[in-house]
Coordinates of C-alpha atoms in Angstrom, one line a residue:
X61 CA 5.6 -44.4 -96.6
X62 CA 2.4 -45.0 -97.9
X63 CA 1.5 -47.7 -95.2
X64 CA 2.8 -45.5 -92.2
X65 CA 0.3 -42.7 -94.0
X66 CA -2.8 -45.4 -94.1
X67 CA -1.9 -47.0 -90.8
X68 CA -1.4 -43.0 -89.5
X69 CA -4.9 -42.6 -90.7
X70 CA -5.5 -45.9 -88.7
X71 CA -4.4 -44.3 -85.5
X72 CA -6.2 -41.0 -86.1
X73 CA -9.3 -43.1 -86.4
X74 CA -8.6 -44.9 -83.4
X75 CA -7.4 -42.1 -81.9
X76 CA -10.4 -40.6 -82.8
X77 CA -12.8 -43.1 -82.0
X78 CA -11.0 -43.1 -78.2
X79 CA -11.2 -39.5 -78.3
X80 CA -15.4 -39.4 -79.6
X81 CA -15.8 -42.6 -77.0
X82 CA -14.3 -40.6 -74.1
X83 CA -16.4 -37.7 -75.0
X84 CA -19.6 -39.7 -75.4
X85 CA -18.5 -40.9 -72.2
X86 CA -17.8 -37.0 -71.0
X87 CA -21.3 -36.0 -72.6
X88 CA -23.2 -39.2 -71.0
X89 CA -21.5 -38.4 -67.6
X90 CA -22.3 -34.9 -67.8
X91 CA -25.9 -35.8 -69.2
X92 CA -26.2 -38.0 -66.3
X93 CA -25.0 -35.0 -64.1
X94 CA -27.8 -32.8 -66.2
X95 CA -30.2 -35.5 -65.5
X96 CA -29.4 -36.0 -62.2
X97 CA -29.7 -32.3 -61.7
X98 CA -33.0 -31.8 -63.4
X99 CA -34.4 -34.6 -61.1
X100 CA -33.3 -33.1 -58.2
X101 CA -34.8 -29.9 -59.4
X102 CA -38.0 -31.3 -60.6
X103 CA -37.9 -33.0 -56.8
X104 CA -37.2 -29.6 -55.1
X105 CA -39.5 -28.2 -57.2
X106 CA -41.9 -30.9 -56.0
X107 CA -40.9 -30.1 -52.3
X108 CA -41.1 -26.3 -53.2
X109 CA -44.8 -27.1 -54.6
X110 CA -45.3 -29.0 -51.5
X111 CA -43.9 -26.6 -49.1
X112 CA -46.1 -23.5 -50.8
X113 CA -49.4 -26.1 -50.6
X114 CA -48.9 -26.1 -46.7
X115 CA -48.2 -22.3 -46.9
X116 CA -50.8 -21.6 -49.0
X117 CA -53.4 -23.8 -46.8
X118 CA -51.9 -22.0 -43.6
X119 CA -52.5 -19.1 -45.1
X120 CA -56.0 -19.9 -46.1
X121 CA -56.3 -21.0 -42.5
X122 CA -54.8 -18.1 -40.8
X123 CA -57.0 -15.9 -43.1
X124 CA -60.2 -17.6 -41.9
X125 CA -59.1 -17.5 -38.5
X126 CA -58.4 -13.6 -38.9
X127 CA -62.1 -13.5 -40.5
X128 CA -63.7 -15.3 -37.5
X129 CA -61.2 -12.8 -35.0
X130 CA -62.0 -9.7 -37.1
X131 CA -65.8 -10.7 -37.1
X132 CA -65.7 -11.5 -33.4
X133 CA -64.1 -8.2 -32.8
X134 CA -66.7 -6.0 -34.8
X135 CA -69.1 -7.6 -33.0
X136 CA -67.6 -7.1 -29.6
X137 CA -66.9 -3.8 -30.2
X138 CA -70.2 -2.9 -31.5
X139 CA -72.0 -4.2 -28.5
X140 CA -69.6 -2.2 -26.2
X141 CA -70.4 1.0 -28.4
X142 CA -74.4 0.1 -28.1
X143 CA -73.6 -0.5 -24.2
X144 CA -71.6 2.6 -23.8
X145 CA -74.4 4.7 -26.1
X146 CA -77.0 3.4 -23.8
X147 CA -75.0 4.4 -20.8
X148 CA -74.7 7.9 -22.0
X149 CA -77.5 8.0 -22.4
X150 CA -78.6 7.4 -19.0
X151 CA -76.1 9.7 -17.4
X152 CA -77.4 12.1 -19.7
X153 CA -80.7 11.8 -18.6
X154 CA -79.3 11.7 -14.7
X155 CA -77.8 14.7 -15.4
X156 CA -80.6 16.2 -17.0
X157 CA -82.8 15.1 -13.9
X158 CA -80.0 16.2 -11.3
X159 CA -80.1 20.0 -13.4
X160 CA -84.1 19.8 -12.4
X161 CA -83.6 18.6 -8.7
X162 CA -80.9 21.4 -8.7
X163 CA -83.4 24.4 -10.0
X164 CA -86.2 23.0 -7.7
X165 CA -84.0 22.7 -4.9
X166 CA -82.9 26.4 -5.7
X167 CA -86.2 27.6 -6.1
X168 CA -87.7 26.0 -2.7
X169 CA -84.2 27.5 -1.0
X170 CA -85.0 31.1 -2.7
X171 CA -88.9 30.6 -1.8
X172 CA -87.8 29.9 1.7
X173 CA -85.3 32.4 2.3
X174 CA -88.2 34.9 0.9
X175 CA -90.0 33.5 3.6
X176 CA -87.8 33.8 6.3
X177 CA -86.3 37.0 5.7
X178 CA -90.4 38.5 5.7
X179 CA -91.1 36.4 9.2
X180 CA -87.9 38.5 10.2
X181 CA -89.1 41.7 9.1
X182 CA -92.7 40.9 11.0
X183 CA -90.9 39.7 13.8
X184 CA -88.5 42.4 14.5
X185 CA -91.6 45.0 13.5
X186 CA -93.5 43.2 15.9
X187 CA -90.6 43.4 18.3
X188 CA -90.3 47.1 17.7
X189 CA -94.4 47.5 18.3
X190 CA -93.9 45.5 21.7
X191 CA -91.4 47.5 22.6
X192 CA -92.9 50.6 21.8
X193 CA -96.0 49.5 23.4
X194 CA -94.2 48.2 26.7
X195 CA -92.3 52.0 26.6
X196 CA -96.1 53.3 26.9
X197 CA -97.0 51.2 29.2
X198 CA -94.2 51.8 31.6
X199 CA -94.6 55.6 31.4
X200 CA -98.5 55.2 32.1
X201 CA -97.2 52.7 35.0
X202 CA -95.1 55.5 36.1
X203 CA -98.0 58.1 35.9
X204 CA -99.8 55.3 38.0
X205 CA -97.3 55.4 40.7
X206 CA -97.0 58.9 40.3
X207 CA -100.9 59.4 40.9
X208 CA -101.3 56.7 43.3
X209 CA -98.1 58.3 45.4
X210 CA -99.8 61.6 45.3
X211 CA -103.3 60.3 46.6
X212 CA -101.7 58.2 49.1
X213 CA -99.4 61.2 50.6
X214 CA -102.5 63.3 50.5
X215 CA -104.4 60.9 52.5
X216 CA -101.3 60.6 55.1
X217 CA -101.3 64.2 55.5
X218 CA -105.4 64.5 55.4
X219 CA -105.0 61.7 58.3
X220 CA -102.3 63.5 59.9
X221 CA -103.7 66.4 60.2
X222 CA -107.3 64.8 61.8
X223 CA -105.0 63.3 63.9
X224 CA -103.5 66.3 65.0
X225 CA -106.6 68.4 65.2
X226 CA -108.3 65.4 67.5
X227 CA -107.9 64.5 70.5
X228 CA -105.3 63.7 72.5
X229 CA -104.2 61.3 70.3
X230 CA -99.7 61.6 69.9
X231 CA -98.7 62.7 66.7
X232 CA -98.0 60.3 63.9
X233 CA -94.4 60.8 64.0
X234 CA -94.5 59.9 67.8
X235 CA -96.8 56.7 67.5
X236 CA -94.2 55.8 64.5
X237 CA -91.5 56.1 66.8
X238 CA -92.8 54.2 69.4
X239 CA -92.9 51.3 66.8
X240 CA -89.4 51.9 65.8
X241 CA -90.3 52.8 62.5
X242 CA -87.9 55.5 62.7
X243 CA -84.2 56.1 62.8
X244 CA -84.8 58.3 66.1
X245 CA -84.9 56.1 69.6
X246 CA -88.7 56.6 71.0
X247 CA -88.9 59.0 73.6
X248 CA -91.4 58.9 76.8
X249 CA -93.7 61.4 77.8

């Protein structure tokens, strides 16, 4: 029994070194797997490296090209605000003229309506003397005719009279008559 014990121990050993050669085999496979895996990862890590480098330039890139934007912008917009400062401040002073032009315009308007409305008042004054004065002067016309109607009727009746005192001259009614200066119809003697 002592043999199957030493040849037993045999087997174990074999079984053993079958069993230690199957896990070396086990721990190279799953080193290979390990070392297979940390090459992929030190290769993705490469490609992640990569990948970031392009990023990283892009980004620098971009960044420059927003500098150069941003810049380009400031400057636009500061010219459009010196531009639009400029043009205020040319309205302002249009304005500020226009206000002048207004009051001037306003004062001359004033002025002349002062004017006009004191050429009015000597107008219709001098209207109201002419007319006053053409009153007079139809009333002294009137005495006029008056006067001169008087005179002449005194001088019709003076000459009327001679005429009837004289000789045998017809009456003035009767010489008017035979002129048909009178409604009767002349009668003959």
């Amino acid at each position: 029994m002592g043999d199957k014990k030493g040849g037993g121990d045999e087997i174990n050993y074999d079984a053993q070194i079958l069993y230690m050669r199957r896990r070396i085999e086990v721990l190279q496979y799953r080193l290979m797997i390990k070392d297979e895996q940390t090459a992929n990862s030190r290769k993705a890590e490469e490609e992640l490296k990569k990948r970031i480098q392009v990023l990283d330039k892009s980004f620098e890139e971009e960044s420059v090209k927003c500098r150069e934007n941003t810049g380009e912008m400031n400057r636009q917009y500061r010219e459009m605000q010196e531009s639009f400062n400029e043009r205020i401040e040319v309205l302002q002073q249009q304005v500020a003229e226009a206000k002048q032009e207004i009051e001037a315009v306003t004062k001359d308007i004033e002025r002349v309506r002062i004017e006009k409305d004191e050429i009015i008042r000597q107008k219709e004054a001098e209207i109201e003397a002419l007319s006053h004065k053409m009153e007079v002067m139809a009333f002294e016309f009137a005495d006029m005719l008056k006067e001169t109607l008087a005179k002449m009727s005194q001088r019709i009746e003076v000459t009327h009279n001679s005429w009837d005192r004289g000789s045998n001259k017809t009456p003035l009614m009767s010489r008017l008559q035979n002129f048909s200066l009178s409604p009767e119809p002349p009668t003959k003697d």
